[in-house]
PDB file of C-alpha atoms in Angstrom:
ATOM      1  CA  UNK A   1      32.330  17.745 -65.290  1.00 50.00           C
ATOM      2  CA  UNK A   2      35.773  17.220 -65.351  1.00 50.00           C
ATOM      3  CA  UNK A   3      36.515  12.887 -64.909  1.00 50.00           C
ATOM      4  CA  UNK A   4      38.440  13.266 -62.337  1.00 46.00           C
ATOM      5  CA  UNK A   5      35.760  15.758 -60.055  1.00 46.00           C
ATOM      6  CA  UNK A   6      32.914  12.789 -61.583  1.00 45.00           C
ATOM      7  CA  UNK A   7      35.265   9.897 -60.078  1.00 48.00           C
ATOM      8  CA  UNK A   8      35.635  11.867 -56.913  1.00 46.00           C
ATOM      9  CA  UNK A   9      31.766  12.688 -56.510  1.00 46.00           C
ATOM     10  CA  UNK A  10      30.940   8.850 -57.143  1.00 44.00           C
ATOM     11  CA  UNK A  11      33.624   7.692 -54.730  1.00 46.00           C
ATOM     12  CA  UNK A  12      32.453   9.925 -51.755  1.00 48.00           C
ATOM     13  CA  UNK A  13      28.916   8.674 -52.780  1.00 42.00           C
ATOM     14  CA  UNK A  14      29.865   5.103 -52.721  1.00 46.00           C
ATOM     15  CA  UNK A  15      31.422   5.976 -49.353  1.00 44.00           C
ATOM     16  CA  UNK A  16      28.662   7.518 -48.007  1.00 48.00           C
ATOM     17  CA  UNK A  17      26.348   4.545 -49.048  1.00 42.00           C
ATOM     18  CA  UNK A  18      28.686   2.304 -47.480  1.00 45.00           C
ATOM     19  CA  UNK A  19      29.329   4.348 -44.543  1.00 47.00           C
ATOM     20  CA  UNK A  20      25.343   4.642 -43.901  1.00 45.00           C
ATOM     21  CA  UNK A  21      24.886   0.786 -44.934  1.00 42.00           C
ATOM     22  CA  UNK A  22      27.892  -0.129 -42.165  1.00 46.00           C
ATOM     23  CA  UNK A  23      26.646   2.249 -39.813  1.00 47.00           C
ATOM     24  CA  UNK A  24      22.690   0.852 -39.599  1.00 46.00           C
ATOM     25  CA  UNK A  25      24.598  -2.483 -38.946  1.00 45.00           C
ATOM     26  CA  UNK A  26      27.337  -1.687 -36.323  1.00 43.00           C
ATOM     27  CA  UNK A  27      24.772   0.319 -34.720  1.00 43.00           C
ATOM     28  CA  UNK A  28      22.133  -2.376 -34.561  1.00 43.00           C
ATOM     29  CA  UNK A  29      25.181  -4.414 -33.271  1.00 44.00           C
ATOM     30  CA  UNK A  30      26.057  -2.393 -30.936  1.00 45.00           C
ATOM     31  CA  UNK A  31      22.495  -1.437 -29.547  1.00 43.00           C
ATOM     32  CA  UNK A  32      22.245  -5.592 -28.975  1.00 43.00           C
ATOM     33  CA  UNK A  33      25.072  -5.530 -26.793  1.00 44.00           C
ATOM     34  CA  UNK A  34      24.421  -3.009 -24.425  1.00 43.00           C
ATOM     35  CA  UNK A  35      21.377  -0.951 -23.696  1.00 42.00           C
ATOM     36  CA  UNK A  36      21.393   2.729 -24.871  1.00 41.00           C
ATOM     37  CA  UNK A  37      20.280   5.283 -22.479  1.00 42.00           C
ATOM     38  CA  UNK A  38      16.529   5.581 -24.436  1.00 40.00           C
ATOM     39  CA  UNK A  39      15.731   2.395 -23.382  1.00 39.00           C
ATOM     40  CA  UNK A  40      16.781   2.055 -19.683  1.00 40.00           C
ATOM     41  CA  UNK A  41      13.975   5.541 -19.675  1.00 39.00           C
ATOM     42  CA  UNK A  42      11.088   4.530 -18.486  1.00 39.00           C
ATOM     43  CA  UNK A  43       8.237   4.115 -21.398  1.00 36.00           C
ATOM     44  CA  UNK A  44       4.841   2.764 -22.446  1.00 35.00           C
ATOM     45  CA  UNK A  45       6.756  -0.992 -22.305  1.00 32.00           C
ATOM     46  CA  UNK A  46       7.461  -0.219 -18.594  1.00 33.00           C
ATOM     47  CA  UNK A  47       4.157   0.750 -17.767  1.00 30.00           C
ATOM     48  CA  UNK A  48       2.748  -3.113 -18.292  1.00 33.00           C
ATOM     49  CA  UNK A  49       5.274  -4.541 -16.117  1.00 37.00           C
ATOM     50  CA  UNK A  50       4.247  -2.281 -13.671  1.00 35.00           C
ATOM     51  CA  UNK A  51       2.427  -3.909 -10.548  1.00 37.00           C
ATOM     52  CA  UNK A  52      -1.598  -3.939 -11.297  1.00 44.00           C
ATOM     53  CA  UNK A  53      -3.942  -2.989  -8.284  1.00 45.00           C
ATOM     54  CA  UNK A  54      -3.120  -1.806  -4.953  1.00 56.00           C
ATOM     55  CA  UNK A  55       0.069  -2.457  -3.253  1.00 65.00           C
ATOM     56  CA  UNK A  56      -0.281  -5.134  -0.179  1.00 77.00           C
ATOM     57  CA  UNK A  57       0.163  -2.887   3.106  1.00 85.00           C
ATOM     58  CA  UNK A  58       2.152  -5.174   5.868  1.00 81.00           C
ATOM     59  CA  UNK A  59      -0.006  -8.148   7.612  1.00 89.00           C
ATOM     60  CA  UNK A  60      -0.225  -7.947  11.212  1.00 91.00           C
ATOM     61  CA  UNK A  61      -0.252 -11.141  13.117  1.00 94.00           C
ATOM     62  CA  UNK A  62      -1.039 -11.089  16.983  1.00 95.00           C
ATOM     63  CA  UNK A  63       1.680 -10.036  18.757  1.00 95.00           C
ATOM     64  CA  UNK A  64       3.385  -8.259  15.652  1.00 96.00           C
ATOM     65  CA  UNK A  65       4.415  -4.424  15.247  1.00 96.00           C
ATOM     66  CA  UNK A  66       4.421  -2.583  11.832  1.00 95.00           C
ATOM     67  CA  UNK A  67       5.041   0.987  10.929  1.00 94.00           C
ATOM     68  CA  UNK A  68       3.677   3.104   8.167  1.00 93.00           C
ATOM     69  CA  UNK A  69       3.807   6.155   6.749  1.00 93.00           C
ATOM     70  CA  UNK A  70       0.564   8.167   7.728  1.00 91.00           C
ATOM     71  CA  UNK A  71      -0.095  11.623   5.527  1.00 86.00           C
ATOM     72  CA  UNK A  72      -2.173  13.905   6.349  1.00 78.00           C
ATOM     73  CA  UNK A  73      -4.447  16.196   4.200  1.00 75.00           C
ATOM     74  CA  UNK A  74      -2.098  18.710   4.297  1.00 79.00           C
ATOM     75  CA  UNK A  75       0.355  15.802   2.855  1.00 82.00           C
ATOM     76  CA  UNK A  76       2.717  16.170   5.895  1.00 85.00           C
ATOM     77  CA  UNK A  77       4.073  12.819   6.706  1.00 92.00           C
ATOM     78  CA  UNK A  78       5.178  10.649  10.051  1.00 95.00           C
ATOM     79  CA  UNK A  79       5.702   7.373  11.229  1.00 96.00           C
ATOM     80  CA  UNK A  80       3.102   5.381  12.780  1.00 96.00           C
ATOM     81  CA  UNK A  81       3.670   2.291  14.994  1.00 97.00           C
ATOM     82  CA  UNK A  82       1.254  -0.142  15.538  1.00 97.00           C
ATOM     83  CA  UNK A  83       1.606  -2.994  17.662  1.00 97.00           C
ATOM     84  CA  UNK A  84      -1.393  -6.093  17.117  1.00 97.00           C
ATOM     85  CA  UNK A  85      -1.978  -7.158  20.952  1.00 97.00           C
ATOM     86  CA  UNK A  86      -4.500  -9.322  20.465  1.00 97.00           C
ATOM     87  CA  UNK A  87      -8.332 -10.309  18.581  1.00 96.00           C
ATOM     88  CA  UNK A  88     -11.052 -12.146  20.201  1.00 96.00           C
ATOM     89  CA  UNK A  89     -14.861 -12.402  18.740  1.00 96.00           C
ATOM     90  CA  UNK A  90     -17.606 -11.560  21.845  1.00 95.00           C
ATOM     91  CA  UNK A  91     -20.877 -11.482  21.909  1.00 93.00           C
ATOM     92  CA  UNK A  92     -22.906  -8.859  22.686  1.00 93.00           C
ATOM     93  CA  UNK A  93     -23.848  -9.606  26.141  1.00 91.00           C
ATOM     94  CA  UNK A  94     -19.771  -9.235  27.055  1.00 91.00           C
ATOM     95  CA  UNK A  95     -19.209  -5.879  25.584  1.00 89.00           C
ATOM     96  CA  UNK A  96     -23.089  -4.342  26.660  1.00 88.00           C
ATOM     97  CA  UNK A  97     -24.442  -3.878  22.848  1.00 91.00           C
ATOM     98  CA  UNK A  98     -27.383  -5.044  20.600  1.00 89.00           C
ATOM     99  CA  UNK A  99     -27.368  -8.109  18.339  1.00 90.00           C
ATOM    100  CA  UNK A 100     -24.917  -7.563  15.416  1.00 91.00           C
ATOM    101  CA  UNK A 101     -24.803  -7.717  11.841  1.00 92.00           C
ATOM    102  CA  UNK A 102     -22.162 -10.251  11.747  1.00 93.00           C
ATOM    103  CA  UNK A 103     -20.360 -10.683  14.747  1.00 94.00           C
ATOM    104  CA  UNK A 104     -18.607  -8.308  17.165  1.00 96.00           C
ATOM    105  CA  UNK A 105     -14.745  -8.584  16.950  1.00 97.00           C
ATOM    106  CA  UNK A 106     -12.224  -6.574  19.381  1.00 97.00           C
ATOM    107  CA  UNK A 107      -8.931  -5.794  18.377  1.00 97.00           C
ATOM    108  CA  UNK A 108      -6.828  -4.677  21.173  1.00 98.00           C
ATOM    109  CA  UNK A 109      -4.150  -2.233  19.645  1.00 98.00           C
ATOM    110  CA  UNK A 110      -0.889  -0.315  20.711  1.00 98.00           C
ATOM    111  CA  UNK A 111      -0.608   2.949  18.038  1.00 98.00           C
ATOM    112  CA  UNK A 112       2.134   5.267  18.408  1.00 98.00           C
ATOM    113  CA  UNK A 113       3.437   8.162  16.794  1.00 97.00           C
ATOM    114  CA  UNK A 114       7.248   7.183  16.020  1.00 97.00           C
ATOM    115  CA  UNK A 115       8.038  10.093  13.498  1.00 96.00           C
ATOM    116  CA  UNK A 116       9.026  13.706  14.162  1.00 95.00           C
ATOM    117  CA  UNK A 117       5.091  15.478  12.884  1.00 95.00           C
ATOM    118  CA  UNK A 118       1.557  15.161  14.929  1.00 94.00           C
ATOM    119  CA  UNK A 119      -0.053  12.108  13.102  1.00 93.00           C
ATOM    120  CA  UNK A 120      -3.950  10.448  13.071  1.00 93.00           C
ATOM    121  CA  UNK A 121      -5.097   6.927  13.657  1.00 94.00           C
ATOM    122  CA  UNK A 122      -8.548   6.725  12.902  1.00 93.00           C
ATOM    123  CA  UNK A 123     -10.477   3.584  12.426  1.00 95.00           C
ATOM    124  CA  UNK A 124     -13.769   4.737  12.260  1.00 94.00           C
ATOM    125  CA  UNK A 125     -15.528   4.081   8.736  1.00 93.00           C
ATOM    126  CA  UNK A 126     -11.735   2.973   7.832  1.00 95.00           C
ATOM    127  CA  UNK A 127     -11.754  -0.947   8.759  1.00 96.00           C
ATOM    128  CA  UNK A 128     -12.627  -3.107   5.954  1.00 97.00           C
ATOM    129  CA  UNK A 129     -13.081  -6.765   6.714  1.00 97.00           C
ATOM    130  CA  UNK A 130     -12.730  -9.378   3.556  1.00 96.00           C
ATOM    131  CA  UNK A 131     -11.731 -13.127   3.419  1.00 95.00           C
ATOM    132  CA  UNK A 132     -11.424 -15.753   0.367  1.00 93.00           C
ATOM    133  CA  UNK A 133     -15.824 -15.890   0.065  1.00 93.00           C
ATOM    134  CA  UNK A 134     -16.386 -12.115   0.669  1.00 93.00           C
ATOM    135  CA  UNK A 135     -15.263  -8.810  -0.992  1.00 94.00           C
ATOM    136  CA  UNK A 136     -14.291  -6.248   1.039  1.00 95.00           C
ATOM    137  CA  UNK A 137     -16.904  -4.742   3.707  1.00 94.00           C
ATOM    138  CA  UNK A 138     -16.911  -1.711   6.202  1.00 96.00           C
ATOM    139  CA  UNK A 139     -16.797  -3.027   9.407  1.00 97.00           C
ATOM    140  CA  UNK A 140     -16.268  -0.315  11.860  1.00 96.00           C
ATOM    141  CA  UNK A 141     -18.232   0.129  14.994  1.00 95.00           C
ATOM    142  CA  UNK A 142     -18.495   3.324  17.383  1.00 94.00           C
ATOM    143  CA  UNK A 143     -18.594   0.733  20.392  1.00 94.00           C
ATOM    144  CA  UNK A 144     -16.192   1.332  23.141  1.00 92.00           C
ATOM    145  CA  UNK A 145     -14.994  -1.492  25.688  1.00 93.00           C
ATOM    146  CA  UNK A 146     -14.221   1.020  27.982  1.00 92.00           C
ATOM    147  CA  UNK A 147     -10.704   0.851  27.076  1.00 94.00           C
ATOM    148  CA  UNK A 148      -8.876   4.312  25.928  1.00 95.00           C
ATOM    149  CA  UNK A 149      -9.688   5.693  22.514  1.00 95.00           C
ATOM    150  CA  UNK A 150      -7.081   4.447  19.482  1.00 96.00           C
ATOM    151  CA  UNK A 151      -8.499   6.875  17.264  1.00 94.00           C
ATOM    152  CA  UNK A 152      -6.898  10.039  17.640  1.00 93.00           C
ATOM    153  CA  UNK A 153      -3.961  12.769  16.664  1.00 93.00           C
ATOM    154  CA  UNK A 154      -0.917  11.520  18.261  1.00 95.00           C
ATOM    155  CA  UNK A 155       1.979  14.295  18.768  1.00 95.00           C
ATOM    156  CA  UNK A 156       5.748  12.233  18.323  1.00 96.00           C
ATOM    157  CA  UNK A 157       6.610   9.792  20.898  1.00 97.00           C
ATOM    158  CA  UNK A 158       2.423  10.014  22.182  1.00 97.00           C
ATOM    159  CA  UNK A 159       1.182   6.370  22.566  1.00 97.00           C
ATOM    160  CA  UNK A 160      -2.399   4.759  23.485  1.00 97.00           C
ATOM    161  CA  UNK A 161      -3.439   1.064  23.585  1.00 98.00           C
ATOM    162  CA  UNK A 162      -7.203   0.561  23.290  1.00 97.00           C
ATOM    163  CA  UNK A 163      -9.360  -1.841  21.600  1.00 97.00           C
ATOM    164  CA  UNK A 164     -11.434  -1.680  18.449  1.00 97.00           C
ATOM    165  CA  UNK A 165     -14.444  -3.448  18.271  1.00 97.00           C
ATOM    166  CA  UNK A 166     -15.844  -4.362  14.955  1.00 97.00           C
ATOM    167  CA  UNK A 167     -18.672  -6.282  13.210  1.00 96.00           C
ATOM    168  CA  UNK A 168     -17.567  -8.601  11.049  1.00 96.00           C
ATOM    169  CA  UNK A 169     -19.584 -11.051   9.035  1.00 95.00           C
ATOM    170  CA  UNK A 170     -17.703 -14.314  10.554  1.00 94.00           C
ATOM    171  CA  UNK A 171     -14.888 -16.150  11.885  1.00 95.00           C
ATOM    172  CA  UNK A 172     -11.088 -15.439  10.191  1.00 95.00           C
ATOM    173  CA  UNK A 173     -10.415 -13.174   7.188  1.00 96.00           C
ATOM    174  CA  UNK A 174      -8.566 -10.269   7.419  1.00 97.00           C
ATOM    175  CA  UNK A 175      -8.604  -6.256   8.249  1.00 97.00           C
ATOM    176  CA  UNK A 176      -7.460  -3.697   6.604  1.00 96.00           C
ATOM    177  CA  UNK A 177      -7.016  -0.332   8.293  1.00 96.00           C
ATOM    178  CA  UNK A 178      -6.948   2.510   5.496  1.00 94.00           C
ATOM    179  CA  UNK A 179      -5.190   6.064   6.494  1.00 89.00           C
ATOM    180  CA  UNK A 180      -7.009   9.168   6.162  1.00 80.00           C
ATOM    181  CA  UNK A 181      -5.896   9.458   2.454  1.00 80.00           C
ATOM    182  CA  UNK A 182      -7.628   6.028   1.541  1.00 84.00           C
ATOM    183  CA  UNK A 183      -4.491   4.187   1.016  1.00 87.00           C
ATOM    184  CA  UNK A 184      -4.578   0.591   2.847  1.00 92.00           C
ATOM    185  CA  UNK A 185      -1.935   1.082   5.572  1.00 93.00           C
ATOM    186  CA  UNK A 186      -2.308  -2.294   7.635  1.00 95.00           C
ATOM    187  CA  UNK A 187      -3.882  -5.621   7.440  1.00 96.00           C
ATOM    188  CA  UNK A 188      -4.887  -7.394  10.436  1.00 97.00           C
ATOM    189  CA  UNK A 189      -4.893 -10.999   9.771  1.00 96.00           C
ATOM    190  CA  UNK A 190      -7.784 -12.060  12.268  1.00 96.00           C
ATOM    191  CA  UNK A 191      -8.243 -15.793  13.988  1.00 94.00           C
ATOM    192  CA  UNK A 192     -10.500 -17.894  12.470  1.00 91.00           C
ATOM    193  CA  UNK A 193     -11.247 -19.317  16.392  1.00 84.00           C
TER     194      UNK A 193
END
């Protein structure tokens, strides 16, 4: 090799090495001061700041509307309206039944379909009842007060108010109403009086 081509060949491998060696550094600098587009993707380091557990559906206070999204099997979607009228705890004697497990609690509810598809309400085996002391328990009763029936399709803009009488293990706590799909859509925070 001639010493000038040997000269050449070590300076463009010197400037490679320093090239690669400056590189690894700006480009560590540079990656501190702003994000690249890799790491704004989501990836496994995402995933643990994720929310663990369900999501909290909206808590319903007497006198308080919420909407939420019901979907049906079929995974169409609409907006349902519910509007918390009121609670009270009765005995059997004042709604015509037998002794309960717990004790019988009517929910007097406004449901209406606010979306543009037919949507269901349907509280039957869907009511969960749970407070600090007790994990969640199924609380849903087919007693009727004589009031219409919440628990039905609903085509857009239909409405019915009606009660829903449950038996719940005590005083207070909460309700949750789960959709059709099993997702918990409502929470009815009930009176502890």
């Amino acid at each position: 090799m001639r010493p000038y081509s040997r000269n050449a060949a070590l300076f463009i491998v010197a400037l490679a090495v320093t090239g690669a060696v400056a590189g690894c550094s700006s480009a560590s600098t540079d990656a501190a001061k702003k994000p690249s587009a890799s790491s704004t993707a989501p990836g496994p380091e995402k995933s643990a700041e994720a929310p663990k557990g369900p999501v909290k559906p909206p808590a319903l206070s007497v006198g308080k509307t919420h909407t939420y999204t019901a979907i049906d099997n079929s995974g169409n979607a609409t907006t349902m309206s519910v509007t918390f009228h009121a609670a009270k705890y009765a005995t059997p004697s004042e709604i015509g039944e037998a002794k309960p497990k717990g004790r019988y609690a009517v929910l007097t509810v406004e449901v209406t379909n606010a979306g543009h598809r037919d949507g269901t309400f349907t509280p039957y085996r869907n009511m969960r009842w749970k407070d600090r002391a007790t994990t969640e328990q199924e609380v849903s009763t087919l007693i009727s007060t004589g009031t219409q029936d919440v628990g039905t399709t609903y085509h857009p803009g239909q409405g019915v108010t009606g009660d829903i009488v449950l038996d719940v293990p005590r005083k207070g706590g909460s309700v949750t109403y789960y959709d059709t799909r099993g997702t918990a859509a409502l929470l009815f925070e009930m009176p502890s009086r």
